[in-house]
XYZ file of C-alpha atoms in Angstrom:
345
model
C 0.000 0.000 0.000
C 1.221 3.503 -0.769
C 0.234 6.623 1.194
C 1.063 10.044 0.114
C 2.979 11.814 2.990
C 4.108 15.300 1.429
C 7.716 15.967 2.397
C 7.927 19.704 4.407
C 9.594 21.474 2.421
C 11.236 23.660 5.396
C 11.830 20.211 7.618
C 12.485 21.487 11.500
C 15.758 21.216 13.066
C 15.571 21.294 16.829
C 19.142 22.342 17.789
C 18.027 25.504 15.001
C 15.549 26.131 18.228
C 18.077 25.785 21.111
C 19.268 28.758 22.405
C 23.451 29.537 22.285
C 23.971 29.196 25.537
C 22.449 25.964 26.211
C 24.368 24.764 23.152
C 27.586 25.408 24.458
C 26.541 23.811 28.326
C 25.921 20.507 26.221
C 29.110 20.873 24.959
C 30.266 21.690 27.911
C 29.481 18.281 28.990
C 30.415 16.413 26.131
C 34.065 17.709 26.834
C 35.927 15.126 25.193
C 38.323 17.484 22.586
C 37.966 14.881 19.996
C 34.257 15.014 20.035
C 34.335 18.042 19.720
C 36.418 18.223 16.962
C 33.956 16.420 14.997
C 31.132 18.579 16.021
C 33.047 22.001 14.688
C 32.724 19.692 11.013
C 28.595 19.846 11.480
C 28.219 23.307 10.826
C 29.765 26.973 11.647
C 27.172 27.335 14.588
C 28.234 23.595 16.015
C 31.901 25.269 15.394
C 31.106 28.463 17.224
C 29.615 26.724 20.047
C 32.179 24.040 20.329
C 35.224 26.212 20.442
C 33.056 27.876 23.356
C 33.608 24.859 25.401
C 34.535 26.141 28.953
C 35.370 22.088 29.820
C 37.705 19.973 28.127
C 39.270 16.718 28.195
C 42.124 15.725 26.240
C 43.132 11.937 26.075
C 46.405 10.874 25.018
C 45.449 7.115 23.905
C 47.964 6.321 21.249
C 51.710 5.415 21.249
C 53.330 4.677 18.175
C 56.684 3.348 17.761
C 60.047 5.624 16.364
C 59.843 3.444 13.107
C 56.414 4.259 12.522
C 56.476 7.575 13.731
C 57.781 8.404 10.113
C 54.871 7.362 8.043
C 52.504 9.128 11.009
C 51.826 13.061 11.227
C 54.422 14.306 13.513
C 52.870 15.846 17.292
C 53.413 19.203 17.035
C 53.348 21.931 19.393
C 53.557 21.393 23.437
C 51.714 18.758 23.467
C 54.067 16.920 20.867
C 57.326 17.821 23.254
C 54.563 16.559 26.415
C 54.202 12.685 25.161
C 57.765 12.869 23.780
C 58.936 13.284 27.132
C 56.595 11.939 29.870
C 56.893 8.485 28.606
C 60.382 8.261 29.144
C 59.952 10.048 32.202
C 57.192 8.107 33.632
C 56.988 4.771 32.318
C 60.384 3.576 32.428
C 62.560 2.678 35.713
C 63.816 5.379 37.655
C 67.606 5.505 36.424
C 66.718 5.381 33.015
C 63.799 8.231 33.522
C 66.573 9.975 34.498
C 68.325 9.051 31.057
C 65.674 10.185 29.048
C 64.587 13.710 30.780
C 68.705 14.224 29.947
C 68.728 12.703 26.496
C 65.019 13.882 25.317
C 66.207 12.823 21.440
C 66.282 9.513 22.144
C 62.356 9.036 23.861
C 59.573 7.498 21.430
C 57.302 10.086 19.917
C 53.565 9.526 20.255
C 50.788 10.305 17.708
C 47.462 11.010 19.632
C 45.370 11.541 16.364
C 45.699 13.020 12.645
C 45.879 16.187 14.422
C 48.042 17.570 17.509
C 46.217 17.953 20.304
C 48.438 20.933 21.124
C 47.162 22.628 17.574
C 43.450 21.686 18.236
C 43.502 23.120 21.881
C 45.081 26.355 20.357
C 41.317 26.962 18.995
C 39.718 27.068 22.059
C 39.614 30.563 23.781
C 37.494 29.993 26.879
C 38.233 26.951 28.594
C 38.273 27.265 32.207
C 39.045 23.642 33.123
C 41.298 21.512 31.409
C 42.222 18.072 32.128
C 44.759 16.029 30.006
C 44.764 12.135 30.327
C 47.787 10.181 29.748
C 48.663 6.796 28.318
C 48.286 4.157 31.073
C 51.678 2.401 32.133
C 54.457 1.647 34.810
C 55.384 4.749 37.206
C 58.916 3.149 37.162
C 58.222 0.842 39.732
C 58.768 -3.016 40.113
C 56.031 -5.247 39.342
C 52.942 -5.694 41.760
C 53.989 -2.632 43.549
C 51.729 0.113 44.435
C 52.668 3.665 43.760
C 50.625 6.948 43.228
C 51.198 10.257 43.483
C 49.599 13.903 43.853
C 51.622 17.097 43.397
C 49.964 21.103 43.573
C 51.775 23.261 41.619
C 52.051 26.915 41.464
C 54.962 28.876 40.010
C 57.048 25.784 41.674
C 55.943 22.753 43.957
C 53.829 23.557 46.499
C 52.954 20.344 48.050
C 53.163 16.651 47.118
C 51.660 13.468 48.581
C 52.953 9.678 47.850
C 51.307 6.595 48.703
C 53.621 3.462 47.828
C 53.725 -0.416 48.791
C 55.826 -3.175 47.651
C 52.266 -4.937 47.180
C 48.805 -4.954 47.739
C 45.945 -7.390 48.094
C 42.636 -7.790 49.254
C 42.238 -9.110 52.815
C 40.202 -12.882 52.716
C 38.141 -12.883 55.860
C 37.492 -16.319 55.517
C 41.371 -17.852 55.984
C 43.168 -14.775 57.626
C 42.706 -12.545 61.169
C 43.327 -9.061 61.136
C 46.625 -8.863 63.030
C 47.973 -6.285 64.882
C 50.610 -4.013 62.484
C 51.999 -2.557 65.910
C 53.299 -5.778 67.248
C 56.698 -6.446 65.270
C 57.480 -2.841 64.377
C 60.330 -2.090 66.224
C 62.171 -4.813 64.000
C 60.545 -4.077 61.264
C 61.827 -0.600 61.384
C 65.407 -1.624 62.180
C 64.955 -3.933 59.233
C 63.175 -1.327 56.730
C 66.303 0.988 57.581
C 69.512 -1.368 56.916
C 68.283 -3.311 53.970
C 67.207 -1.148 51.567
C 63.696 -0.283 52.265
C 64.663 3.263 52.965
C 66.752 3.436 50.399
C 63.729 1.998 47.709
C 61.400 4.531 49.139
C 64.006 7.810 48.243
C 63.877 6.623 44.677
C 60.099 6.379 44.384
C 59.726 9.528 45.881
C 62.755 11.132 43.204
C 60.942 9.914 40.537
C 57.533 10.814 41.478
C 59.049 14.190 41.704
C 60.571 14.066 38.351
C 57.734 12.890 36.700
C 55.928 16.072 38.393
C 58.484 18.501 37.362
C 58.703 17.855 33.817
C 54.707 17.694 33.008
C 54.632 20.890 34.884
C 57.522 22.574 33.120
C 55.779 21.220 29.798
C 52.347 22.826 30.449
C 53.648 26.225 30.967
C 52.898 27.251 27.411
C 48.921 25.583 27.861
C 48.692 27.527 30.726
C 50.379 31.180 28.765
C 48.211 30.308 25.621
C 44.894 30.194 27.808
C 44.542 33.007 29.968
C 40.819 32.111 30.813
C 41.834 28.366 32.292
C 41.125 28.191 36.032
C 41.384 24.655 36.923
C 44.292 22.100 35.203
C 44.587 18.987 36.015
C 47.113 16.053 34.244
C 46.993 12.395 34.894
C 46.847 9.054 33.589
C 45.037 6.229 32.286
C 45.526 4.442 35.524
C 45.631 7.852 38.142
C 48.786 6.630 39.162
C 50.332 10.414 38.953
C 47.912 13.440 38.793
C 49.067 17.101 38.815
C 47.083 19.675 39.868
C 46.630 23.286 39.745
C 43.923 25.573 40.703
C 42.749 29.201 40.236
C 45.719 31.493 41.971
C 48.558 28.572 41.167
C 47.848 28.889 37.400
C 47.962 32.909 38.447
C 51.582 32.437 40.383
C 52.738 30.700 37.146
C 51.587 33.091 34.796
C 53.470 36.116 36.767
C 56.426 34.304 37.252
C 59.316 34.363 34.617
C 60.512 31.889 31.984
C 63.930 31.841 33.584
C 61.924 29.788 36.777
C 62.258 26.527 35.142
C 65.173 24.543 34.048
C 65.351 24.702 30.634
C 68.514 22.128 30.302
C 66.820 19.828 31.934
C 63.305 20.293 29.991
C 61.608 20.374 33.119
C 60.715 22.939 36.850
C 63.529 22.518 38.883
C 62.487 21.059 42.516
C 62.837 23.541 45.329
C 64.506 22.496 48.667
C 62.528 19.891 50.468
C 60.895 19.172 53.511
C 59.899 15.025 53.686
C 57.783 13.453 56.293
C 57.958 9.719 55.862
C 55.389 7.226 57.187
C 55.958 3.132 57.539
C 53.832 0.191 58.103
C 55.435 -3.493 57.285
C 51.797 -3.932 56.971
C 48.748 -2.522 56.286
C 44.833 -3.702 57.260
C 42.033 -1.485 55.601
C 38.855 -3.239 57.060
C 36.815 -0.806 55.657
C 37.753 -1.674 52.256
C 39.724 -4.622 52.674
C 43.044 -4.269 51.209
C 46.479 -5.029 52.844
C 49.544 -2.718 51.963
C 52.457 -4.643 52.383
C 55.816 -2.190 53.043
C 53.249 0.420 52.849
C 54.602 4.170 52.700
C 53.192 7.882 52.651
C 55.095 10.297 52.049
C 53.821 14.718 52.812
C 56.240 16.691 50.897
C 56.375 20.599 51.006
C 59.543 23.211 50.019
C 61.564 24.713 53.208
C 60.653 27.888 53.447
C 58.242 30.837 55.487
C 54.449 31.228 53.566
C 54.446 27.675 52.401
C 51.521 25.556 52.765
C 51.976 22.756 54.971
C 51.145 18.507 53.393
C 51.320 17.144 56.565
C 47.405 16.812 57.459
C 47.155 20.344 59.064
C 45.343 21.590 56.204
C 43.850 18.610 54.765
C 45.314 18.134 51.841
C 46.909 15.168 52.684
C 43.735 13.310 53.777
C 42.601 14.766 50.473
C 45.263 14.080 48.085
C 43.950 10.331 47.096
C 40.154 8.909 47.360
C 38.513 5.634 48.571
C 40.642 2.947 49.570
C 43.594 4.714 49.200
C 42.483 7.654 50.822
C 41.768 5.632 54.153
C 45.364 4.382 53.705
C 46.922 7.777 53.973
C 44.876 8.690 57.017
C 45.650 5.332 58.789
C 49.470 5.840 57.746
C 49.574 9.193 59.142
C 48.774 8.176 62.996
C 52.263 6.142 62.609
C 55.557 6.967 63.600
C 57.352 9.542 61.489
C 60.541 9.857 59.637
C 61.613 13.513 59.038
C 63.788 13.793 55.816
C 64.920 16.859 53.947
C 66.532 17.077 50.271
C 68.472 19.561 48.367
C 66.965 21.508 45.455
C 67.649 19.551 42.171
């Protein structure tokens, strides 16, 4: 059967109804910058609105090998020299990270997409938060070791938090009591200081602050290039390291001169350090039931007057991880404390 159903002529496009602003608050919550991307190609108003975006996310989900690097579009811009120098920052062991931060030529380019990231951003004139997501991937640790990380960054550091075990598990009611962490410590402790437990725990928290260093030295031209950003944030895949940088901290950075950062060494240099070190041999979490074995936290803030303190007097330290892990840090810091301090580097 055929029915006659006369085509409108002047067919009705809804979006054609919707108002600017609520155009850009729905991309405002799409956020993703590729999706974006694709939405500027609908139609100069989708492009107007898009590049409106006050919320963006930028995922770096691709890494491509040197030899096939050549027959890719080359990462351009910061974001190009970001990738190119993270991964040998971040994912390798610690002496080599080292290696590669002084030897940038020789790290392994990424290619994100057919387009830079660092070129696409450079179209966006209003975002106020930014964060940038990072391949997933080793922190330059051993493996089945736990390690994350949360530095606050101004013009410099201005606060870091560590959470690190040699391994982690979840706690089986059924064949194991709780047992008491206090019981063996003194040993322990004698034991964690002589054989290299110490020693472990200096070169997870160097590299952590490496790692923090160079993405913040890297992001210096993001943050120049978009006067309007008020929240930054850069992680990973896994949230093993985040950075983060608020409202007045993007501010400090802006007023403070290029000469700040290390240039030679492609990333901020490091301040001199205050360390508060906390150790269990183990850790019980009944609330969420993991056990930290060798677990360490570790409140880091530069020696100094006007500083802000890491060490739970202002919360950031109960703050600076979530869930599970966040419950660790605040069991961790009612334990005996190592003081440490370390030159600036």
């Amino acid at each position: 059967m055929y029915v006659d159903q006369p085509l409108e002529e002047d067919a009705i496009d809804h979006f054609d109804r919707l108002p600017d602003p609520i155009l850009v608050s729905i991309f405002n919550g799409l956020r993703d910058v590729k999706a974006l991307g694709r939405c500027c190609a609908v139609s100069k108003r989708f492009r107007s609105a898009a590049l409106q975006a006050e919320s963006v996310l930028v995922r770096v989900d691709c890494v491509i090998s040197a030899a096939s690097s050549s027959s890719a579009a080359a990462a351009r811009g910061v974001f190009g020299s970001l990738v190119k120098l993270l991964l040998g920052t971040i994912f390798v062991r610690p002496i080599q990270a080292l290696h590669h931060i002084l030897l940038p030529k020789k790290v392994v380019l990424a290619d994100v997409s057919h387009h830079s990231p660092g070129e696409v951003l450079k179209n966006f004139r209003e975002i106020r938060a930014l964060k940038i997501v990072l391949p997933g991937g080793e922190l330059g640790i051993d493996d089945g070791a736990l390690l994350k990380w949360r530095a606050e960054f101004g013009s410099s550091l201005e606060g870091c938090a560590i959470l690190g075990a040699t391994s982690s598990r979840r706690f089986d009611a059924n064949s194991e009591a709780v047992v008491d962490d206090d019981d063996d410590d003194d040993d322990e402790e004698r034991r964690f200081c002589t054989n290299g437990g110490l020693k472990l725990r200096v070169v997870w928290t160097i590299t952590s602050l490496i790692a923090a260093s160079t993405r913040h030295f890297l992001l210096r031209q993001i943050v120049a290039d978009h006067p309007t950003l008020r929240d930054l944030e850069l992680t990973d895949a896994d949230e093993q390291g985040t950075l983060a940088m608020g409202r007045e901290q993007l501010e400090d950075l802006r007023r403070a001169p290029a000469e700040a950062a290390s240039a030679t060494a492609n990333r901020t240099q490091v301040p001199a350090l205050s360390m508060r070190l906390w150790y269990a041999p183990r850790l019980t979490l009944p609330s969420s039931g993991l056990v930290l074995e060798g677990a360490t936290l570790v409140a880091i803030r530069p020696i100094g007057e006007n500083v802000r303190r890491v060490d739970g007097e202002d919360g950031f330290l109960g703050g600076a991880f979530e869930g599970e892990f966040g419950e660790a840090a605040r069991a961790m810091a009612k334990r005996k404390t190592y003081l440490l301090e370390m030159n600036p580097f």
